[in-house]
Short mmCIF file of C-alpha atoms and ligand atoms in Angstrom, two decimals:
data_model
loop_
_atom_site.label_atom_id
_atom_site.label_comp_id
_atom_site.label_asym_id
_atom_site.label_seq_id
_atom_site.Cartn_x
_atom_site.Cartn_y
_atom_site.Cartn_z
CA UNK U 1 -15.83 -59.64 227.38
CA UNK U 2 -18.97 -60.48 228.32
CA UNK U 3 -20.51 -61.69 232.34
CA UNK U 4 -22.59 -64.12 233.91
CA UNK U 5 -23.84 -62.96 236.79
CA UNK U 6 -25.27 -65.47 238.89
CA UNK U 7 -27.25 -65.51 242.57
CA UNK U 8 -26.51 -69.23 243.98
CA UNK U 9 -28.95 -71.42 246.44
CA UNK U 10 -31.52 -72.57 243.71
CA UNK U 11 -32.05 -76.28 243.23
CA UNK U 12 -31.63 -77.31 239.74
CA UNK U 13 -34.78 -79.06 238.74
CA UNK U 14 -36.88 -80.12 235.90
CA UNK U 15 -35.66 -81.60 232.35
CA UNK U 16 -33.54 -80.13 229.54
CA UNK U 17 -32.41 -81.85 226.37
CA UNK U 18 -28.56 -82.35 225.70
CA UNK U 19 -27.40 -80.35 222.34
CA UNK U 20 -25.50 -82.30 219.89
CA UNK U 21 -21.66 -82.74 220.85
CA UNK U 22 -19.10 -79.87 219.58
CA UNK U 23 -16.34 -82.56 219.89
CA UNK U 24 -18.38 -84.96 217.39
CA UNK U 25 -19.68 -82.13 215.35
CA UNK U 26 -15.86 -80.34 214.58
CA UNK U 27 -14.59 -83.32 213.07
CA UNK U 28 -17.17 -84.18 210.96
CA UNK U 29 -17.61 -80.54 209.67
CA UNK U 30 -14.04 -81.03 208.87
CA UNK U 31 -14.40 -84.76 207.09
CA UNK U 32 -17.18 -83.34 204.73
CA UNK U 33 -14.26 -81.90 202.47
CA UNK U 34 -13.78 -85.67 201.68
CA UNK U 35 -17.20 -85.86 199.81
CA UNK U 36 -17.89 -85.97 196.72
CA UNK U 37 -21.07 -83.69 197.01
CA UNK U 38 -23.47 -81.95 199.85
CA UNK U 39 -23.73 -83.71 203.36
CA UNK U 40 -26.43 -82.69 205.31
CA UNK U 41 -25.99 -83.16 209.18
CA UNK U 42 -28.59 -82.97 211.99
CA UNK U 43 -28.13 -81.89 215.55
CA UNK U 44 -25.29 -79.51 215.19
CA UNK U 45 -24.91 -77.13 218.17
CA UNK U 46 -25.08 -73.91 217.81
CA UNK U 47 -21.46 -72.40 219.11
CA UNK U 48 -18.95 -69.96 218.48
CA UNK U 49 -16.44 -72.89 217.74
CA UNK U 50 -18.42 -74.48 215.10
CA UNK U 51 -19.62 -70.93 213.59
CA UNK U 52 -15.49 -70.87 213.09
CA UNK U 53 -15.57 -74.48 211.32
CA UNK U 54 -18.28 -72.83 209.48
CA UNK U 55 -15.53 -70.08 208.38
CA UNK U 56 -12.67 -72.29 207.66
CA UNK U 57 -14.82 -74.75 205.73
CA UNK U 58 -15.97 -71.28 203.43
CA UNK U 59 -12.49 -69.93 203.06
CA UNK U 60 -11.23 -73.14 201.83
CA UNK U 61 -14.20 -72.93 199.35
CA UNK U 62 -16.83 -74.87 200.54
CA UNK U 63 -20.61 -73.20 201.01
CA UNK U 64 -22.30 -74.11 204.44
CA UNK U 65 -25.78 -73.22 205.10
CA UNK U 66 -27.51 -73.65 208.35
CA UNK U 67 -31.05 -73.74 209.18
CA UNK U 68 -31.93 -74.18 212.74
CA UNK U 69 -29.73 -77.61 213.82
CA UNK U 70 -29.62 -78.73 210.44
CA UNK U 71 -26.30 -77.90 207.65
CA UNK U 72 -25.68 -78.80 204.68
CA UNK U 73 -22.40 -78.25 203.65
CA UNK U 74 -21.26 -78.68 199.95
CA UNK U 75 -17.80 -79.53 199.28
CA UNK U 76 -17.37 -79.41 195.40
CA UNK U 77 -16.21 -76.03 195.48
CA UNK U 78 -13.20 -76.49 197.56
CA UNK U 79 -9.86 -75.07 195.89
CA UNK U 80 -7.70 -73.91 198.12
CA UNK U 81 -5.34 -75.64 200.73
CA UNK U 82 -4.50 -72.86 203.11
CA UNK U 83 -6.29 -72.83 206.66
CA UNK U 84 -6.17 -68.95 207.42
CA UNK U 85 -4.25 -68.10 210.11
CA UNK U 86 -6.54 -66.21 212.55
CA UNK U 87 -9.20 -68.87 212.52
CA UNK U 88 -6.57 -71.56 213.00
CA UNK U 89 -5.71 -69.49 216.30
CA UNK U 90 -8.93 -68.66 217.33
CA UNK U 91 -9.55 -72.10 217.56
CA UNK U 92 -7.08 -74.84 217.67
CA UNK U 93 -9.44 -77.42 216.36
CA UNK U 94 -9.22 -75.95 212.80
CA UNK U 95 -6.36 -78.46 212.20
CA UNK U 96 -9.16 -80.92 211.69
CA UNK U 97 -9.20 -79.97 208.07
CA UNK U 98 -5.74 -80.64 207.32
CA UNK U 99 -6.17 -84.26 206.26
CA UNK U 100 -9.67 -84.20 204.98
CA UNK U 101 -7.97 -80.99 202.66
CA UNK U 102 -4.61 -83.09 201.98
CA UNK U 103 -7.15 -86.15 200.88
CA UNK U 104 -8.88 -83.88 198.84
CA UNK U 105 -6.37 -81.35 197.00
CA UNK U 106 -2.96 -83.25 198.15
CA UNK U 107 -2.09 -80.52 199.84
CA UNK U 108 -2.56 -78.45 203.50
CA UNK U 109 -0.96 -75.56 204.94
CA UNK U 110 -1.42 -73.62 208.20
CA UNK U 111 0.28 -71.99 210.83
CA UNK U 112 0.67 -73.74 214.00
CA UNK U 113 -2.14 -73.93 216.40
CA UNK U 114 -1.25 -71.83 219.43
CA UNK U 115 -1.18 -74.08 223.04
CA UNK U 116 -3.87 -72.52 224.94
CA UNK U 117 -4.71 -71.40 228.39
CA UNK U 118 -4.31 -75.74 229.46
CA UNK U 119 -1.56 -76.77 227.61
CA UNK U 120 0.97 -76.63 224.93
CA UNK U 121 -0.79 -78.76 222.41
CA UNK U 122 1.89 -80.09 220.08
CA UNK U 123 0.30 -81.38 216.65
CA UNK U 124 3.70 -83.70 216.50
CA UNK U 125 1.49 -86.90 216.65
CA UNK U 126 -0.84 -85.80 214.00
CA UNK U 127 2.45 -84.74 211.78
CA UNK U 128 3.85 -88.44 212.31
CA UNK U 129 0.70 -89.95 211.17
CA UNK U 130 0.91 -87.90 207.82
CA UNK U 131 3.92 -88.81 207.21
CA UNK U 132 3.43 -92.48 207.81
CA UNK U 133 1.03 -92.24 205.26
CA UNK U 134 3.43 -90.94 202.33
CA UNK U 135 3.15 -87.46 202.86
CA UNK U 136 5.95 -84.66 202.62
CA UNK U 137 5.88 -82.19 206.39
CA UNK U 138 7.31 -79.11 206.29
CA UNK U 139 7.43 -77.86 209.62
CA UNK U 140 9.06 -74.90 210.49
CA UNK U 141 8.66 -71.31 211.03
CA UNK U 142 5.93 -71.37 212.93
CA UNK U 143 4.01 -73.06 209.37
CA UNK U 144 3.16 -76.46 208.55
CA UNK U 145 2.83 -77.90 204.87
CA UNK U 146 2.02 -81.06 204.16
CA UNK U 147 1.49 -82.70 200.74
CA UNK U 148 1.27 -85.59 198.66
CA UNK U 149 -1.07 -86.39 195.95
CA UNK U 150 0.10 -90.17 195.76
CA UNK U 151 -0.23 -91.36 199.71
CA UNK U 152 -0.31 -94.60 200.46
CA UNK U 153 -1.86 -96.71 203.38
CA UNK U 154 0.21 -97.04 206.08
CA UNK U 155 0.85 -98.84 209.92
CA UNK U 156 0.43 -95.91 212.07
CA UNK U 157 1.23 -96.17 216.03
CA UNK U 158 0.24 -93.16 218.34
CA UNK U 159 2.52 -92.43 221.16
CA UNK U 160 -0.83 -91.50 223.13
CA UNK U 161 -4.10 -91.70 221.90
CA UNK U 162 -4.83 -88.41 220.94
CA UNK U 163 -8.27 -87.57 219.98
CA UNK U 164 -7.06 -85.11 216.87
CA UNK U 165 -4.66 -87.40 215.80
CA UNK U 166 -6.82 -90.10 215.75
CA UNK U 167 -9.78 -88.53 213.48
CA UNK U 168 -7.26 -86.57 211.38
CA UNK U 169 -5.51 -89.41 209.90
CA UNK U 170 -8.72 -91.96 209.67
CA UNK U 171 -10.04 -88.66 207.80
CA UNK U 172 -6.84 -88.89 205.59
CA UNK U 173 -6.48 -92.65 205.53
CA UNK U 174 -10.14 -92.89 204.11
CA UNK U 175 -9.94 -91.19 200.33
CA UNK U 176 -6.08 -93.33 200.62
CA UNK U 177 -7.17 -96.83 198.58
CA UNK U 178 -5.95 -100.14 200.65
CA UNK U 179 -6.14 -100.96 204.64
CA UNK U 180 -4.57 -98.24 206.63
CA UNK U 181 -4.30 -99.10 210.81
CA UNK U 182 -3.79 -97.00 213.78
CA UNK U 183 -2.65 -98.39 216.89
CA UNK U 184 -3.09 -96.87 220.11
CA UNK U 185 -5.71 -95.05 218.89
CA UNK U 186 -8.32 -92.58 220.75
CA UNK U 187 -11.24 -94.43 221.81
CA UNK U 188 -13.93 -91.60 222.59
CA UNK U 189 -17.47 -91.58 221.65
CA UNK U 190 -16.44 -89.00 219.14
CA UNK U 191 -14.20 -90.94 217.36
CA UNK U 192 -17.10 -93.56 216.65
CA UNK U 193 -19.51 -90.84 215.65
CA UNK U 194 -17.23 -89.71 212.77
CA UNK U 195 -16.35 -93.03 211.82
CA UNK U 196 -20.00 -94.27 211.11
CA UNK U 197 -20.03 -90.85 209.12
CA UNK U 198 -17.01 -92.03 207.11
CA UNK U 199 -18.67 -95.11 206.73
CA UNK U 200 -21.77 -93.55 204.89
CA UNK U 201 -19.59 -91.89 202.65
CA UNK U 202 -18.30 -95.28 201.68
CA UNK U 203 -15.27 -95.64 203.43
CA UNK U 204 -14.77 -99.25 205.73
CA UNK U 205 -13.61 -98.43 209.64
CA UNK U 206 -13.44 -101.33 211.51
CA UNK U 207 -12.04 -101.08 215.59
CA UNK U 208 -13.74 -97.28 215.96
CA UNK U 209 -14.12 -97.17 219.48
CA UNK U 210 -11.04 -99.35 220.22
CA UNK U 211 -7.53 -99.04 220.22
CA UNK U 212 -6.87 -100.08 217.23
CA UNK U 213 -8.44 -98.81 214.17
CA UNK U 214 -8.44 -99.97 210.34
CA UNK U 215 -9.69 -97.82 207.58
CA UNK U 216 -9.80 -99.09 203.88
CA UNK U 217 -9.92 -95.97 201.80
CA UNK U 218 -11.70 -94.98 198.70
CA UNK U 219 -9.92 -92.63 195.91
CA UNK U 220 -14.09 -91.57 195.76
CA UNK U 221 -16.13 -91.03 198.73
CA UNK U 222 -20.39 -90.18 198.00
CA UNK U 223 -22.44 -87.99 200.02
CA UNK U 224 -24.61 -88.85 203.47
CA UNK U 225 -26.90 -87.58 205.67
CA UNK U 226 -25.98 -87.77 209.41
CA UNK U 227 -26.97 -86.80 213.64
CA UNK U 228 -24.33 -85.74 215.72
CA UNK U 229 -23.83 -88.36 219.12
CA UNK U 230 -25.46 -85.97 221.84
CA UNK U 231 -22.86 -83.81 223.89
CA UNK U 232 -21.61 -86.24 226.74
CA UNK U 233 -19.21 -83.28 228.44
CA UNK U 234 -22.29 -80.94 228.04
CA UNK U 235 -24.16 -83.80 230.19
CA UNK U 236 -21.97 -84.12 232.57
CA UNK U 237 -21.67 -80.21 232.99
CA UNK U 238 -25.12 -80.01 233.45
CA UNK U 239 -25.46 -83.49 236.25
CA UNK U 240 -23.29 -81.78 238.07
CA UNK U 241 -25.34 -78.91 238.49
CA UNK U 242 -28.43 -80.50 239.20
CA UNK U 243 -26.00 -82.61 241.87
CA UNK U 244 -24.37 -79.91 243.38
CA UNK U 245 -27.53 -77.84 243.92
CA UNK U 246 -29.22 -80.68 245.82
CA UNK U 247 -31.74 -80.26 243.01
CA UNK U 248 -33.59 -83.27 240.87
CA UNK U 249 -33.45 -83.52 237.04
CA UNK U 250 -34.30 -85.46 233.94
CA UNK U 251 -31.64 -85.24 230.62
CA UNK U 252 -32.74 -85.99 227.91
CA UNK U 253 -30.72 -86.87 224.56
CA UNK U 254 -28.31 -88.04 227.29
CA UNK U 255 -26.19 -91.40 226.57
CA UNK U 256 -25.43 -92.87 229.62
CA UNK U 257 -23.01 -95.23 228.48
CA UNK U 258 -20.56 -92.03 227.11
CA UNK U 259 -19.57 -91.13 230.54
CA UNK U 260 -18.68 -94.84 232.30
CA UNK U 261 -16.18 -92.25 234.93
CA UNK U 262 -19.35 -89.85 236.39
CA UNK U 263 -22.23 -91.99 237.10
CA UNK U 264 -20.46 -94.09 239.96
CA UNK U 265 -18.45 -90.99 241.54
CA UNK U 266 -21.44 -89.39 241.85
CA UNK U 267 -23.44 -92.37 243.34
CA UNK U 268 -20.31 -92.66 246.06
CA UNK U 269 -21.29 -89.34 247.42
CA UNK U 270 -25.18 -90.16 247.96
CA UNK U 271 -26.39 -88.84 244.32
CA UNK U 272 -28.87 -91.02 242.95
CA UNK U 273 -28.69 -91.64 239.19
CA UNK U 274 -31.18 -93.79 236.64
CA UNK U 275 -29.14 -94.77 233.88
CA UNK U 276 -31.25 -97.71 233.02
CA UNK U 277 -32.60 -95.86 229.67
CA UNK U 278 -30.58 -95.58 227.01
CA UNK U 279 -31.26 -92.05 226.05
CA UNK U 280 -31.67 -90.74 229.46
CA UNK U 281 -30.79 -89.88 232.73
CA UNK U 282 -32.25 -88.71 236.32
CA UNK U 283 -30.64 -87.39 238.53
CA UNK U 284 -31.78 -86.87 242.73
CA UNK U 285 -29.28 -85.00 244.88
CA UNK U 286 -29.23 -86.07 248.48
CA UNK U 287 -30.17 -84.12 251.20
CA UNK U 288 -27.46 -85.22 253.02
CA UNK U 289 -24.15 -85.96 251.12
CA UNK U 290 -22.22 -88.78 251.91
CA UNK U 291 -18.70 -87.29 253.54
CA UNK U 292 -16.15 -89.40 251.70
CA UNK U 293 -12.64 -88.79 250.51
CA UNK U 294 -12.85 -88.69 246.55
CA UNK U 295 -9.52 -89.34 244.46
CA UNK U 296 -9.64 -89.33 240.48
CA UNK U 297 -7.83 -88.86 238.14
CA UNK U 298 -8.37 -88.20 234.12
CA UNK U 299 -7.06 -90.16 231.68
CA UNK U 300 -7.92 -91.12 227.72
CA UNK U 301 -11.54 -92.90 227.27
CA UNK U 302 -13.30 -94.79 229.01
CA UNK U 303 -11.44 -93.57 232.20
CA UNK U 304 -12.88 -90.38 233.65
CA UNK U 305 -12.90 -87.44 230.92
CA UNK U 306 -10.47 -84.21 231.63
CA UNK U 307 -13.03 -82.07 229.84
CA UNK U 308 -15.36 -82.90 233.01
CA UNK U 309 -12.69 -82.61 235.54
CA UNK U 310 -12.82 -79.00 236.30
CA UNK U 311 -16.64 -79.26 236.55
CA UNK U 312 -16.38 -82.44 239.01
CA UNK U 313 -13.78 -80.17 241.18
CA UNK U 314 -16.11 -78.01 241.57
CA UNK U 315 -18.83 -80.61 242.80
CA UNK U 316 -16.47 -81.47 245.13
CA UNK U 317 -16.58 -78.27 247.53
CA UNK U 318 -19.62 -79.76 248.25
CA UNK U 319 -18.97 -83.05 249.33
CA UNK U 320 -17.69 -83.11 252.98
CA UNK U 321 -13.95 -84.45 253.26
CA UNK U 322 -10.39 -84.59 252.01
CA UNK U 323 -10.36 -84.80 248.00
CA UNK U 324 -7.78 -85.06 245.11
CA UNK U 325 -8.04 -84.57 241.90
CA UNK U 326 -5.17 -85.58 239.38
CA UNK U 327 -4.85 -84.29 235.96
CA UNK U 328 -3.18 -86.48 233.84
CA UNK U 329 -3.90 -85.56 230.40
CA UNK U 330 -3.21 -82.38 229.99
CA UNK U 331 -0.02 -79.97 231.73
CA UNK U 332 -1.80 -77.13 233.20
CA UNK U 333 -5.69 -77.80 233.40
CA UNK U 334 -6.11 -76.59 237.06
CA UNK U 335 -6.41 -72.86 236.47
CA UNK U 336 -10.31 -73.14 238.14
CA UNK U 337 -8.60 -73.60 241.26
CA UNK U 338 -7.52 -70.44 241.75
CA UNK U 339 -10.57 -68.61 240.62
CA UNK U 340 -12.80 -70.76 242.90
CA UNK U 341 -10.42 -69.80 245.88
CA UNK U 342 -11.65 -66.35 245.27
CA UNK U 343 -14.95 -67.45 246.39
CA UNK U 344 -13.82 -69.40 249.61
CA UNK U 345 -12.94 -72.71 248.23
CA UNK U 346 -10.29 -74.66 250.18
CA UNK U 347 -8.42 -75.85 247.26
CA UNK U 348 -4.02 -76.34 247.15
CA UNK U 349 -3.23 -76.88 243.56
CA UNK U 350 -0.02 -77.78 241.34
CA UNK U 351 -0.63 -77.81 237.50
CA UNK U 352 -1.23 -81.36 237.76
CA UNK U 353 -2.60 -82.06 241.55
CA UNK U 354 -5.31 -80.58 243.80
CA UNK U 355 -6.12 -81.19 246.89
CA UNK U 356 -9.68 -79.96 247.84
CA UNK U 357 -11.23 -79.57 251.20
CA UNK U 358 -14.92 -79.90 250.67
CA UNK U 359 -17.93 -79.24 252.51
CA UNK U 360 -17.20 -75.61 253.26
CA UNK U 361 -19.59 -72.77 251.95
CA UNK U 362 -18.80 -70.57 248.91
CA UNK U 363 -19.44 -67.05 248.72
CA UNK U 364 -20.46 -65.24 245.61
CA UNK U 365 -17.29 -63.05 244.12
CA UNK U 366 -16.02 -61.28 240.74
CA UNK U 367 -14.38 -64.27 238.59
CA UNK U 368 -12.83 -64.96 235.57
CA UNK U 369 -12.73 -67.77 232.85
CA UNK U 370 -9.54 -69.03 232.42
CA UNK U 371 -10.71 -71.64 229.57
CA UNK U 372 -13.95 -73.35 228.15
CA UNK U 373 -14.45 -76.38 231.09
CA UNK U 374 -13.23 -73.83 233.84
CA UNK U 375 -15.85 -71.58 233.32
CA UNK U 376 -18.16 -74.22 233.51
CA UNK U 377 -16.77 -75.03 236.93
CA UNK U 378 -16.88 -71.60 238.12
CA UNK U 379 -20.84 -71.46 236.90
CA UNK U 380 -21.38 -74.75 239.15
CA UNK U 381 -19.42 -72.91 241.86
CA UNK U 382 -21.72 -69.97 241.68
CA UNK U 383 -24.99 -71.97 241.37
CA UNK U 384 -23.63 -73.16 244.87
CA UNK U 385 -22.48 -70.00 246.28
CA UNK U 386 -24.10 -67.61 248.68
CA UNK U 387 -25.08 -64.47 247.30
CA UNK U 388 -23.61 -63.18 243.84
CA UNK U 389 -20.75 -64.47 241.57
CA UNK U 390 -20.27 -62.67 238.24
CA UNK U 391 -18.35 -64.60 235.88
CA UNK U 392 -16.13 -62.66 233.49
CA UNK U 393 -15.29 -64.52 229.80
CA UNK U 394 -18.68 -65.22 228.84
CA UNK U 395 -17.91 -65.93 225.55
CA UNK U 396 -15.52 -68.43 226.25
CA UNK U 397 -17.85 -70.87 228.14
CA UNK U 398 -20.09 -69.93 225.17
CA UNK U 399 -17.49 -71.61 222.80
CA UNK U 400 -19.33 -74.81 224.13
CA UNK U 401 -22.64 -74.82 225.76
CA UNK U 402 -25.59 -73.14 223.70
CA UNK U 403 -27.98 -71.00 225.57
CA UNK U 404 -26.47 -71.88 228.80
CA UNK U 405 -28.05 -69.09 231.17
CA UNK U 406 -31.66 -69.79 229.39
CA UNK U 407 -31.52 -73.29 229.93
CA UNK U 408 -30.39 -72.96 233.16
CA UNK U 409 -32.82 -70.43 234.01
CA UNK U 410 -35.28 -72.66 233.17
CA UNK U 411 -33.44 -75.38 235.67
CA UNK U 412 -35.13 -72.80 238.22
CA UNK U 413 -31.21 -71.07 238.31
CA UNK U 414 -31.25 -67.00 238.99
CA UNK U 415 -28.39 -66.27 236.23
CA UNK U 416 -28.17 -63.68 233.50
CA UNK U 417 -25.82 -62.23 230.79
CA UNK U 418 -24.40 -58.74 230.55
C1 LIG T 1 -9.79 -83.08 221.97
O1 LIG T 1 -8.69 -82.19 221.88
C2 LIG T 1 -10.96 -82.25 222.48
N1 LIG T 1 -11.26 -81.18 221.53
C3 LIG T 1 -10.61 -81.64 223.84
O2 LIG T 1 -11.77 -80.94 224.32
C4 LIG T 1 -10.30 -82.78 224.81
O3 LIG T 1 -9.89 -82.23 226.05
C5 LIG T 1 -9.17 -83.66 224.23
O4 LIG T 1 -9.53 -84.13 222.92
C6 LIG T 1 -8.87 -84.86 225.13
O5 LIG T 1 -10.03 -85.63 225.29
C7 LIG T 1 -11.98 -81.45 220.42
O6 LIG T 1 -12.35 -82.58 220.17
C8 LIG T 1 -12.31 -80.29 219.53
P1 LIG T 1 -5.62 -84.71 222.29
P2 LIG T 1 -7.30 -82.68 221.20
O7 LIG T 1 -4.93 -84.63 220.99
O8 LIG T 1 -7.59 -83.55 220.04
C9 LIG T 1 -1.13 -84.27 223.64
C10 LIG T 1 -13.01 -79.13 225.13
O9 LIG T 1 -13.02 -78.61 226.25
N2 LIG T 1 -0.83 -84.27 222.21
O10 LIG T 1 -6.31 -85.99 222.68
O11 LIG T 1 -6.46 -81.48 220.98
C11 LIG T 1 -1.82 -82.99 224.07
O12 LIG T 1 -0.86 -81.98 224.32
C12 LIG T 1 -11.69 -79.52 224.49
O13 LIG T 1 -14.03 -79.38 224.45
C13 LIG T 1 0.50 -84.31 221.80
O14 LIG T 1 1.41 -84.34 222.61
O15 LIG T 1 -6.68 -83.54 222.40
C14 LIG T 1 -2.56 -83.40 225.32
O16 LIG T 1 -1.69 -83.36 226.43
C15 LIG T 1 -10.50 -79.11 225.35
N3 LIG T 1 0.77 -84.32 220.46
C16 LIG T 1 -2.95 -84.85 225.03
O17 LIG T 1 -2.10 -85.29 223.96
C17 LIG T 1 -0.22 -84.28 219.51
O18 LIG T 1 0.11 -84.30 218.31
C18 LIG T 1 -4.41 -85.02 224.59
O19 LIG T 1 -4.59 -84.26 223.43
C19 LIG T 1 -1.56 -84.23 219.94
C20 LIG T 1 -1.84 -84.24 221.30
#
């Protein structure tokens, strides 16, 4: 495994341009199966995660070819309805393509995707949905099937609003002819994004961005061309850089109104934040923070987003005071805590509750990235530190930011790869 190794006490300053979201870009990859010919699609980040889309999408029998941002990916090839099993557990996001490929051939199988390092990560929700819709689950052995070549639309109401759910069945609901509705559906920016895709292929979405969501399928979808929404968690990982480096920062390709739980938090603390453009944010750390007690907790969108939780812990050893942070969406996502201890954080953690005692220095140490948003924590927890962190897992934090020690290192941070 690969190391950052970073030497903290820069100030983060300048302006970088947000990449196109992974979280918007997966699920699309996965709804091109529904076409009826190439989609081309602009802005897609360059990541380990979506070079494995890239390789499910081919062994299905699609052809994807990339040229910078750009890929086109041409579905008319596709003949086979088996998701192979390593990709599906090298990344659990592979179970995108089941309804797009049980729209498509009436048929998906794959093995289960394995819980990961912050939580089991049932697909039970997604498995209702499909079978709300008409479909036949077979799911045992560690395998799912699903099929049906004659589904029909269907009333479908999510326990919780999960994300996955949500875009797998509005990707199966939208080759299904007639109104199909999901209530308590995920509300993300993400979900919107692939809904105006769906739209260009021809299918109507009404409700994306609310909790309840109506799709009126086509038996034939077309072709589009489409931008992937800018990377809101990539923003945020980034603000909180600039913030917790007392640095000063411009981010561009940077939708304010995608992350309605960071701007204020950070303003509480003395950060001062332009959000008036719509593309665009600035950021000025204070040189004094403002010592107050912070409590948050994550929860579905709009409320504040657990893929920017372990980063926003991390801004927290700055801030003077008593914090806690509550994670509420998924079972175990507080594995940064420990690793941050290792470098003199004040932090007592359950899997669901911390309780961090900030404004105390951090000292560079050897650490290790327990998941994708940890290591992003740890990186803003050695941009703090004194002296040198090296930051073990490289590749995982590379699942989702591109280029992350160049662009930072032209932020004005010391950090480099080994
Ligand atoms: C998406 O994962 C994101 N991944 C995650 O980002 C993000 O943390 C999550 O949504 C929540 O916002 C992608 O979009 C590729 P969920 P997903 O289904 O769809 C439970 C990152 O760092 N659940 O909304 O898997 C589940 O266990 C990643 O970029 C069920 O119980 O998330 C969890 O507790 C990490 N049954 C909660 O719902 C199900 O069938 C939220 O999961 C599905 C989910």
């Amino acid at each position: 495994m690969g190391e950052f190794v970073v030497r903290g006490g820069r100030r983060l300053e300048g302006t970088v341009r947000v990449n196109g979201a992974k979280n918007a870009a997966l699920p699309i990859m996965a709804a091109s199966i529904l076409a009826q010919g190439p989609v081309v699609l602009h802005d897609v980040p360059d990541l380990r995660d979506v070079a494995v889309m890239t390789d499910v999408l081919k062994a299905v029998g699609a052809t994807v070819k990339r040229s910078g941002a750009d890929m086109t990916i041409d579905p008319r090839g596709i003949n086979q309805h088996v998701v192979p099993a390593h990709l599906m557990q090298e990344m659990r996001a592979s179970i995108f393509v089941m309804g797009p490929l049980l729209a498509r051939l009436g048929r998906a199988e794959a093995v289960q995707p394995g819980g990961c390092a912050i939580g089991d990560r049932p697909i039970d929700l997604h498995l209702y949905g499909f079978r709300a819709l008409g479909a036949d689950v077979q799911d045992g052995g560690g395998r799912t099937v699903i099929a049906g070549k004659n589904l029909s639309p269907g009333e479908i109401h999510l326990a919780f609003p999960s994300v996955g759910a949500t875009e797998n069945l509005m990707m199966a609901a939208s080759r299904i002819p007639g109104e199909t509705r999901i209530r308590n559906a995920a509300m993300e920016p993400e979900i919107v994004d692939l809904a105006q895709f769906l739209e260009k292929l021809g299918a109507v979405v009404r409700g994306a961005g609310t909790s309840d969501i109506r799709i009126v399928g086509q038996e034939w979808l077309g072709t589009c061309e489409h931008t992937i929404i800018p990377d809101r968690i990539e923003a945020a990982t980034l603000a909180l850089g600039v913030a917790a480096t007392g640095g000063h920062a411009v981010l561009e390709n940077c939708l304010p109104d995608h992350l309605p739980g960071l701007w204020g938090r950070l303003r509480d603390v003395g950060v001062r934040v332009a959000t008036e453009d719509a593309e665009r944010v600035e950021i000025w750390a204070p040189a004094q923070y403002r010592p107050a007690p912070v409590s948050v907790h994550t929860s579905p969108y709009p409320g504040f987003a657990t893929d920017m939780q372990p980063q926003f812990l991390a801004f927290l050893l700055k801030i003077p005071g008593v914090h806690v942070v509550s994670e509420r969406v998924f079972e175990n996502r507080l594995g940064h805590s420990r690793e941050l201890r290792r470098m003199g954080a004040q932090i007592v953690a359950d899997q669901r509750v911390a309780l961090i005692y900030g404004g105390r220095p951090l000292v560079g140490s050897v650490v290790a990235a327990p998941d994708l948003r940890a290591g992003a924590a740890l990186v803003i927890a050695a941009l703090m530190a004194e002296g040198e962190t090296i930051i073990k897992g490289r590749e995982i934090i590379e699942r989702g930011y591109q280029q992350l020690a160049e662009r930072l290192s032209l932020l004005g941070a010391d950090i480099g790869v080994r």
